[in-house]
Amino acid sequence: MNRKMKKISSILLFLCFASTALRAQEAQMADTMRSEGKIYALVAIILVILLGLIFFLVFIDRKVSRLEKRMDGKN
Amino acid sequence: MKSTWWKIACVVLLVYTAVGGLLFDVPRLNIVNETIRALYFHVPMWFGMVVMFSLSVFYAIRHLRHPSVESDIFSVAYAYVGLAFGILGIITGMIWANYTWGSPWHGDPKQNAAAIALLVYFAYFILRGSVANDEQRARLSAAYNIFAFVAMIPLLFIIPRMTSSMHPGNGGNPGFNTYDLDSRMRLVFYPSVIGWILLGLWIATLRIRIKLMEEKINEQEDEKNK
């Protein structure tokens, strides 16, 4: 009986350690920030900058197209 | 080239990358942690650079076979955008390395080789700047362009794989695809690569169109002066 108890308790102890070891292996991620919804602020900021630069590019593109039309008209 | 559908596709893909890159699920890995998302932005810079330099060397070879002002203009425009991608790639790599390797410049073979490859391309622009004659500049730089491209390929893709490098995919290290670039990450990564390449093409074509107009004006002025 005593031996059996020892065996069970050692298995339990092992499982205990194994579970903490597994949890330590789980990498830390920005879960809190995500759960608070702050990630959306980041997404919004990046989108504004990206779209701002793209609009800038579109304006240059249209300007170049207009110049090309004027050049073709001249020839 | 002037059609708009691929520019719209470019914008859509880049917006999707920004949203999906920050919000979608990624593998939970130690050391890289949340910075694994940098993969969506850092790696497409290098894909973009290689595509731009490939186009550049294509037009360089075409110029050597059939010399024309146009192929020179194309070749330079793609080289410019490729260099811009490369500089962005090396800076983003330094930021990422600072967090995962401990210092921005780790002297890693991949980093050193990438820096050398960029220097080789810097020399391309120095060479162009140092020749006054237009035809000579075009021919010399086209020949050098081939050399630069041939130097870049082993520097980026072969040498780092032969030595011990900490960069994923090199020196015995698995690339992200072998463990955890699972289907979730591919869903953002590939659209990102295509989006950034299209953006590079867009910027390059703008430069090409401006230069072609400039060339036309030069021709007209030459005729007037005759």
mmCIF file of C-alpha atoms in Angstrom:
data_model
loop_
_atom_site.group_PDB
_atom_site.id
_atom_site.type_symbol
_atom_site.label_atom_id
_atom_site.label_comp_id
_atom_site.label_asym_id
_atom_site.label_seq_id
_atom_site.Cartn_x
_atom_site.Cartn_y
_atom_site.Cartn_z
ATOM 1 C CA MET A 1 0.000 0.000 0.000
ATOM 2 C CA ASN A 2 2.710 2.414 1.026
ATOM 3 C CA ARG A 3 4.718 1.643 -2.085
ATOM 4 C CA LYS A 4 1.676 2.209 -4.273
ATOM 5 C CA MET A 5 1.042 5.596 -2.627
ATOM 6 C CA LYS A 6 4.645 6.570 -3.207
ATOM 7 C CA LYS A 7 4.357 5.613 -6.857
ATOM 8 C CA ILE A 8 1.162 7.620 -7.354
ATOM 9 C CA SER A 9 2.506 10.670 -5.561
ATOM 10 C CA SER A 10 5.708 10.590 -7.593
ATOM 11 C CA ILE A 11 3.671 10.399 -10.809
ATOM 12 C CA LEU A 12 1.541 13.318 -9.629
ATOM 13 C CA LEU A 13 4.685 15.278 -8.775
ATOM 14 C CA PHE A 14 6.087 14.526 -12.218
ATOM 15 C CA LEU A 15 2.895 15.685 -13.925
ATOM 16 C CA CYS A 16 2.996 18.854 -11.856
ATOM 17 C CA PHE A 17 6.547 19.653 -12.962
ATOM 18 C CA ALA A 18 5.835 18.664 -16.541
ATOM 19 C CA SER A 19 2.881 21.043 -16.755
ATOM 20 C CA THR A 20 4.884 23.995 -15.384
ATOM 21 C CA ALA A 21 7.719 23.139 -17.755
ATOM 22 C CA LEU A 22 5.299 23.113 -20.678
ATOM 23 C CA ARG A 23 3.860 26.445 -19.635
ATOM 24 C CA ALA A 24 7.360 27.936 -19.505
ATOM 25 C CA GLN A 25 7.887 26.815 -23.082
ATOM 26 C CA GLU A 26 4.798 28.695 -24.243
ATOM 27 C CA ALA A 27 6.166 31.887 -25.752
ATOM 28 C CA GLN A 28 5.003 35.224 -24.459
ATOM 29 C CA MET A 29 2.870 37.164 -26.911
ATOM 30 C CA ALA A 30 1.188 40.554 -26.695
ATOM 31 C CA ASP A 31 -2.077 38.997 -25.556
ATOM 32 C CA THR A 32 -2.943 41.748 -23.067
ATOM 33 C CA MET A 33 -2.495 44.468 -25.650
ATOM 34 C CA ARG A 34 -4.718 42.560 -28.064
ATOM 35 C CA SER A 35 -7.425 41.883 -25.482
ATOM 36 C CA GLU A 36 -7.517 45.601 -24.653
ATOM 37 C CA GLY A 37 -8.019 46.386 -28.340
ATOM 38 C CA LYS A 38 -4.964 48.661 -28.497
ATOM 39 C CA ILE A 39 -3.689 46.723 -31.507
ATOM 40 C CA TYR A 40 -6.378 48.436 -33.601
ATOM 41 C CA ALA A 41 -4.766 51.808 -32.885
ATOM 42 C CA LEU A 42 -1.553 50.448 -34.407
ATOM 43 C CA VAL A 43 -3.361 49.039 -37.434
ATOM 44 C CA ALA A 44 -5.099 52.395 -37.970
ATOM 45 C CA ILE A 45 -1.835 54.367 -37.725
ATOM 46 C CA ILE A 46 -0.026 52.089 -40.160
ATOM 47 C CA LEU A 47 -2.957 52.180 -42.602
ATOM 48 C CA VAL A 48 -3.069 56.007 -42.511
ATOM 49 C CA ILE A 49 0.647 56.265 -43.302
ATOM 50 C CA LEU A 50 0.469 53.582 -46.007
ATOM 51 C CA LEU A 51 -2.585 55.091 -47.693
ATOM 52 C CA GLY A 52 -1.145 58.613 -47.363
ATOM 53 C CA LEU A 53 2.010 57.565 -49.194
ATOM 54 C CA ILE A 54 -0.034 55.682 -51.812
ATOM 55 C CA PHE A 55 -2.209 58.761 -52.463
ATOM 56 C CA PHE A 56 1.002 60.730 -52.911
ATOM 57 C CA LEU A 57 2.114 58.137 -55.462
ATOM 58 C CA VAL A 58 -1.277 58.328 -57.238
ATOM 59 C CA PHE A 59 -0.973 62.118 -57.529
ATOM 60 C CA ILE A 60 2.489 61.809 -59.093
ATOM 61 C CA ASP A 61 1.146 59.119 -61.435
ATOM 62 C CA ARG A 62 -1.690 61.404 -62.607
ATOM 63 C CA LYS A 63 0.672 64.322 -63.041
ATOM 64 C CA VAL A 64 2.963 62.183 -65.207
ATOM 65 C CA SER A 65 -0.028 60.997 -67.273
ATOM 66 C CA ARG A 66 -1.108 64.605 -67.847
ATOM 67 C CA LEU A 67 2.391 65.565 -68.948
ATOM 68 C CA GLU A 68 2.501 62.589 -71.321
ATOM 69 C CA LYS A 69 -0.779 63.710 -72.889
ATOM 70 C CA ARG A 70 0.570 67.232 -73.381
ATOM 71 C CA MET A 71 3.744 65.849 -74.982
ATOM 72 C CA ASP A 72 1.748 63.660 -77.375
ATOM 73 C CA GLY A 73 -0.449 66.629 -78.296
ATOM 74 C CA LYS A 74 2.608 68.684 -79.203
ATOM 75 C CA ASN A 75 4.045 66.114 -81.612
ATOM 76 C CA MET B 1 1.974 49.278 -68.204
ATOM 77 C CA LYS B 2 -0.174 52.361 -67.711
ATOM 78 C CA SER B 3 -3.301 50.352 -66.934
ATOM 79 C CA THR B 4 -4.618 50.756 -63.418
ATOM 80 C CA TRP B 5 -5.841 47.301 -62.382
ATOM 81 C CA TRP B 6 -2.481 46.124 -61.074
ATOM 82 C CA LYS B 7 -1.996 49.348 -59.142
ATOM 83 C CA ILE B 8 -5.341 48.778 -57.452
ATOM 84 C CA ALA B 9 -4.293 45.182 -56.759
ATOM 85 C CA CYS B 10 -1.072 46.533 -55.243
ATOM 86 C CA VAL B 11 -2.961 48.857 -52.872
ATOM 87 C CA VAL B 12 -5.437 46.134 -51.889
ATOM 88 C CA LEU B 13 -2.652 43.636 -51.164
ATOM 89 C CA LEU B 14 -0.636 46.131 -49.109
ATOM 90 C CA VAL B 15 -3.659 47.156 -47.045
ATOM 91 C CA TYR B 16 -4.466 43.467 -46.513
ATOM 92 C CA THR B 17 -0.850 42.878 -45.436
ATOM 93 C CA ALA B 18 -0.941 45.704 -42.892
ATOM 94 C CA VAL B 19 -4.226 44.500 -41.380
ATOM 95 C CA GLY B 20 -3.618 40.758 -41.591
ATOM 96 C CA GLY B 21 0.032 41.088 -40.631
ATOM 97 C CA LEU B 22 -0.884 42.664 -37.315
ATOM 98 C CA LEU B 23 -4.152 40.943 -36.503
ATOM 99 C CA PHE B 24 -4.058 37.369 -37.811
ATOM 100 C CA ASP B 25 -2.853 34.447 -35.708
ATOM 101 C CA VAL B 26 0.842 33.592 -35.791
ATOM 102 C CA PRO B 27 2.770 30.666 -34.268
ATOM 103 C CA ARG B 28 3.782 31.264 -30.647
ATOM 104 C CA LEU B 29 7.556 30.870 -30.658
ATOM 105 C CA ASN B 30 10.190 31.687 -28.078
ATOM 106 C CA ILE B 31 12.820 34.371 -28.784
ATOM 107 C CA VAL B 32 10.995 35.832 -31.792
ATOM 108 C CA ASN B 33 7.670 36.078 -29.906
ATOM 109 C CA GLU B 34 5.484 38.730 -31.508
ATOM 110 C CA THR B 35 8.303 39.963 -33.779
ATOM 111 C CA ILE B 36 7.625 36.969 -36.032
ATOM 112 C CA ARG B 37 5.248 39.384 -37.788
ATOM 113 C CA ALA B 38 8.272 41.240 -39.117
ATOM 114 C CA LEU B 39 8.500 38.348 -41.589
ATOM 115 C CA TYR B 40 5.574 39.890 -43.487
ATOM 116 C CA PHE B 41 7.491 43.123 -44.011
ATOM 117 C CA HIS B 42 11.218 42.361 -43.838
ATOM 118 C CA VAL B 43 11.374 39.373 -46.195
ATOM 119 C CA PRO B 44 9.244 40.929 -49.004
ATOM 120 C CA MET B 45 11.844 43.730 -49.190
ATOM 121 C CA TRP B 46 14.456 41.179 -50.289
ATOM 122 C CA PHE B 47 12.035 39.427 -52.658
ATOM 123 C CA GLY B 48 11.301 42.836 -54.144
ATOM 124 C CA MET B 49 14.979 43.667 -54.431
ATOM 125 C CA VAL B 50 15.810 40.418 -56.244
ATOM 126 C CA VAL B 51 12.902 40.890 -58.685
ATOM 127 C CA MET B 52 13.905 44.517 -59.393
ATOM 128 C CA PHE B 53 17.570 43.627 -59.905
ATOM 129 C CA SER B 54 16.534 40.737 -62.186
ATOM 130 C CA LEU B 55 14.510 43.126 -64.349
ATOM 131 C CA SER B 56 17.447 45.524 -64.279
ATOM 132 C CA VAL B 57 19.920 42.923 -65.506
ATOM 133 C CA PHE B 58 17.410 41.747 -68.144
ATOM 134 C CA TYR B 59 17.295 45.234 -69.667
ATOM 135 C CA ALA B 60 21.079 45.575 -69.246
ATOM 136 C CA ILE B 61 21.600 42.448 -71.366
ATOM 137 C CA ARG B 62 19.054 43.702 -73.873
ATOM 138 C CA HIS B 63 20.921 46.986 -74.049
ATOM 139 C CA LEU B 64 24.218 45.230 -74.771
ATOM 140 C CA ARG B 65 22.622 43.180 -77.560
ATOM 141 C CA HIS B 66 20.581 45.984 -79.113
ATOM 142 C CA PRO B 67 21.761 49.348 -77.747
ATOM 143 C CA SER B 68 18.885 51.751 -77.155
ATOM 144 C CA VAL B 69 18.183 54.649 -74.817
ATOM 145 C CA GLU B 70 14.972 52.996 -73.636
ATOM 146 C CA SER B 71 16.557 49.801 -72.335
ATOM 147 C CA ASP B 72 19.124 51.897 -70.441
ATOM 148 C CA ILE B 73 16.341 53.941 -68.837
ATOM 149 C CA PHE B 74 14.474 50.752 -67.858
ATOM 150 C CA SER B 75 17.592 49.130 -66.448
ATOM 151 C CA VAL B 76 18.491 52.096 -64.232
ATOM 152 C CA ALA B 77 14.942 52.610 -62.949
ATOM 153 C CA TYR B 78 14.684 49.011 -61.761
ATOM 154 C CA ALA B 79 18.141 49.178 -60.208
ATOM 155 C CA TYR B 80 17.141 52.294 -58.240
ATOM 156 C CA VAL B 81 14.016 50.673 -56.819
ATOM 157 C CA GLY B 82 15.906 47.441 -56.124
ATOM 158 C CA LEU B 83 18.523 49.364 -54.164
ATOM 159 C CA ALA B 84 15.784 51.143 -52.197
ATOM 160 C CA PHE B 85 14.251 47.765 -51.314
ATOM 161 C CA GLY B 86 17.672 46.446 -50.307
ATOM 162 C CA ILE B 87 18.384 49.396 -47.993
ATOM 163 C CA LEU B 88 14.952 49.011 -46.371
ATOM 164 C CA GLY B 89 15.592 45.275 -46.046
ATOM 165 C CA ILE B 90 18.922 45.739 -44.301
ATOM 166 C CA ILE B 91 17.543 48.395 -41.914
ATOM 167 C CA THR B 92 14.509 46.279 -40.993
ATOM 168 C CA GLY B 93 16.848 43.316 -40.587
ATOM 169 C CA MET B 94 18.991 45.320 -38.139
ATOM 170 C CA ILE B 95 15.949 46.284 -36.080
ATOM 171 C CA TRP B 96 14.795 42.674 -35.997
ATOM 172 C CA ALA B 97 18.292 41.386 -35.175
ATOM 173 C CA ASN B 98 18.519 43.809 -32.259
ATOM 174 C CA TYR B 99 15.590 42.041 -30.614
ATOM 175 C CA THR B 100 16.292 38.450 -31.527
ATOM 176 C CA TRP B 101 20.096 38.224 -31.828
ATOM 177 C CA GLY B 102 20.962 40.854 -29.236
ATOM 178 C CA SER B 103 22.623 43.487 -31.417
ATOM 179 C CA PRO B 104 21.739 45.270 -34.661
ATOM 180 C CA TRP B 105 24.939 44.283 -36.471
ATOM 181 C CA HIS B 106 25.839 40.804 -35.463
ATOM 182 C CA GLY B 107 28.458 40.207 -38.123
ATOM 183 C CA ASP B 108 26.305 37.327 -39.287
ATOM 184 C CA PRO B 109 27.331 35.986 -42.730
ATOM 185 C CA LYS B 110 23.897 36.770 -44.123
ATOM 186 C CA GLN B 111 24.091 40.373 -42.895
ATOM 187 C CA ASN B 112 27.648 40.906 -44.102
ATOM 188 C CA ALA B 113 26.935 39.363 -47.501
ATOM 189 C CA ALA B 114 23.793 41.467 -47.916
ATOM 190 C CA ALA B 115 25.810 44.587 -47.088
ATOM 191 C CA ILE B 116 28.479 43.642 -49.647
ATOM 192 C CA ALA B 117 25.784 43.014 -52.280
ATOM 193 C CA LEU B 118 24.381 46.485 -51.638
ATOM 194 C CA LEU B 119 27.864 48.023 -51.883
ATOM 195 C CA VAL B 120 28.346 46.301 -55.246
ATOM 196 C CA TYR B 121 25.163 47.999 -56.445
ATOM 197 C CA PHE B 122 26.206 51.351 -54.924
ATOM 198 C CA ALA B 123 29.264 51.096 -57.154
ATOM 199 C CA TYR B 124 26.910 50.720 -60.143
ATOM 200 C CA PHE B 125 25.505 54.194 -59.494
ATOM 201 C CA ILE B 126 28.961 55.639 -58.818
ATOM 202 C CA LEU B 127 30.093 54.211 -62.166
ATOM 203 C CA ARG B 128 27.114 55.815 -63.904
ATOM 204 C CA GLY B 129 27.809 59.135 -62.248
ATOM 205 C CA SER B 130 31.437 59.149 -63.337
ATOM 206 C CA VAL B 131 30.933 58.759 -67.107
ATOM 207 C CA ALA B 132 29.933 61.910 -69.007
ATOM 208 C CA ASN B 133 29.208 60.377 -72.410
ATOM 209 C CA ASP B 134 25.634 59.016 -72.550
ATOM 210 C CA GLU B 135 26.276 56.014 -74.791
ATOM 211 C CA GLN B 136 29.450 55.050 -72.971
ATOM 212 C CA ARG B 137 27.701 55.349 -69.605
ATOM 213 C CA ALA B 138 24.836 53.128 -70.778
ATOM 214 C CA ARG B 139 27.163 50.458 -72.192
ATOM 215 C CA LEU B 140 29.617 50.401 -69.260
ATOM 216 C CA SER B 141 26.894 50.335 -66.629
ATOM 217 C CA ALA B 142 25.012 47.585 -68.491
ATOM 218 C CA ALA B 143 28.139 45.434 -68.459
ATOM 219 C CA TYR B 144 28.742 46.200 -64.778
ATOM 220 C CA ASN B 145 25.090 45.451 -64.017
ATOM 221 C CA ILE B 146 25.618 41.846 -65.138
ATOM 222 C CA PHE B 147 28.655 41.588 -62.891
ATOM 223 C CA ALA B 148 26.741 43.022 -59.925
ATOM 224 C CA PHE B 149 23.844 40.616 -60.432
ATOM 225 C CA VAL B 150 26.145 37.627 -60.726
ATOM 226 C CA ALA B 151 27.916 38.726 -57.521
ATOM 227 C CA MET B 152 24.661 39.247 -55.635
ATOM 228 C CA ILE B 153 23.222 35.749 -56.160
ATOM 229 C CA PRO B 154 25.983 33.777 -54.368
ATOM 230 C CA LEU B 155 26.383 36.509 -51.746
ATOM 231 C CA LEU B 156 22.753 36.265 -50.705
ATOM 232 C CA PHE B 157 21.802 32.697 -51.458
ATOM 233 C CA ILE B 158 24.909 30.494 -51.405
ATOM 234 C CA ILE B 159 27.652 31.798 -49.071
ATOM 235 C CA PRO B 160 25.394 32.259 -46.004
ATOM 236 C CA ARG B 161 24.163 28.693 -46.470
ATOM 237 C CA MET B 162 27.702 27.299 -46.486
ATOM 238 C CA THR B 163 28.771 28.826 -43.174
ATOM 239 C CA SER B 164 27.127 29.042 -39.781
ATOM 240 C CA SER B 165 24.515 31.735 -39.917
ATOM 241 C CA MET B 166 21.806 32.518 -37.410
ATOM 242 C CA HIS B 167 19.522 33.803 -40.135
ATOM 243 C CA PRO B 168 16.553 31.473 -40.672
ATOM 244 C CA GLY B 169 17.042 29.324 -43.744
ATOM 245 C CA ASN B 170 20.851 29.513 -43.567
ATOM 246 C CA GLY B 171 23.759 27.636 -42.061
ATOM 247 C CA GLY B 172 21.708 24.625 -40.991
ATOM 248 C CA ASN B 173 19.035 26.808 -39.447
ATOM 249 C CA PRO B 174 15.581 25.941 -40.657
ATOM 250 C CA GLY B 175 13.724 28.597 -42.596
ATOM 251 C CA PHE B 176 10.404 29.626 -41.186
ATOM 252 C CA ASN B 177 8.706 27.370 -43.695
ATOM 253 C CA THR B 178 10.164 24.178 -42.220
ATOM 254 C CA TYR B 179 8.613 24.619 -38.820
ATOM 255 C CA ASP B 180 6.026 27.226 -38.423
ATOM 256 C CA LEU B 181 5.450 29.247 -41.541
ATOM 257 C CA ASP B 182 2.257 27.283 -41.595
ATOM 258 C CA SER B 183 -0.738 27.963 -43.792
ATOM 259 C CA ARG B 184 -1.748 30.835 -41.487
ATOM 260 C CA MET B 185 1.425 32.766 -42.188
ATOM 261 C CA ARG B 186 1.541 31.949 -45.887
ATOM 262 C CA LEU B 187 -1.902 33.529 -46.166
ATOM 263 C CA VAL B 188 -0.377 36.930 -45.419
ATOM 264 C CA PHE B 189 3.215 36.379 -46.530
ATOM 265 C CA TYR B 190 2.623 35.638 -50.223
ATOM 266 C CA PRO B 191 0.110 38.481 -50.779
ATOM 267 C CA SER B 192 2.618 40.759 -49.045
ATOM 268 C CA VAL B 193 5.426 39.695 -51.397
ATOM 269 C CA ILE B 194 3.239 40.305 -54.467
ATOM 270 C CA GLY B 195 1.996 43.645 -53.092
ATOM 271 C CA TRP B 196 5.463 45.015 -52.422
ATOM 272 C CA ILE B 197 6.770 43.832 -55.802
ATOM 273 C CA LEU B 198 3.863 45.599 -57.526
ATOM 274 C CA LEU B 199 4.625 48.772 -55.531
ATOM 275 C CA GLY B 200 8.242 48.570 -56.697
ATOM 276 C CA LEU B 201 7.129 48.166 -60.310
ATOM 277 C CA TRP B 202 4.781 51.138 -59.924
ATOM 278 C CA ILE B 203 7.531 53.438 -58.628
ATOM 279 C CA ALA B 204 9.940 52.201 -61.300
ATOM 280 C CA THR B 205 7.443 52.794 -64.121
ATOM 281 C CA LEU B 206 6.905 56.372 -62.897
ATOM 282 C CA ARG B 207 10.622 57.030 -63.149
ATOM 283 C CA ILE B 208 10.738 55.345 -66.559
ATOM 284 C CA ARG B 209 7.847 57.463 -67.902
ATOM 285 C CA ILE B 210 9.448 60.694 -66.663
ATOM 286 C CA LYS B 211 12.817 59.745 -68.166
ATOM 287 C CA LEU B 212 11.226 58.788 -71.510
ATOM 288 C CA MET B 213 9.568 62.220 -71.657
ATOM 289 C CA GLU B 214 12.863 63.877 -70.800
ATOM 290 C CA GLU B 215 14.476 61.930 -73.636
ATOM 291 C CA LYS B 216 11.782 63.137 -76.030
ATOM 292 C CA ILE B 217 12.360 66.755 -74.966
ATOM 293 C CA ASN B 218 16.099 66.316 -75.463
ATOM 294 C CA GLU B 219 15.506 65.027 -78.997
ATOM 295 C CA GLN B 220 13.257 67.968 -79.822
ATOM 296 C CA GLU B 221 15.826 70.424 -78.504
ATOM 297 C CA ASP B 222 18.560 68.737 -80.528
ATOM 298 C CA GLU B 223 16.471 69.117 -83.686
ATOM 299 C CA LYS B 224 15.908 72.811 -82.956
ATOM 300 C CA ASN B 225 19.617 73.411 -82.479
ATOM 301 C CA LYS B 226 20.530 71.787 -85.767
#
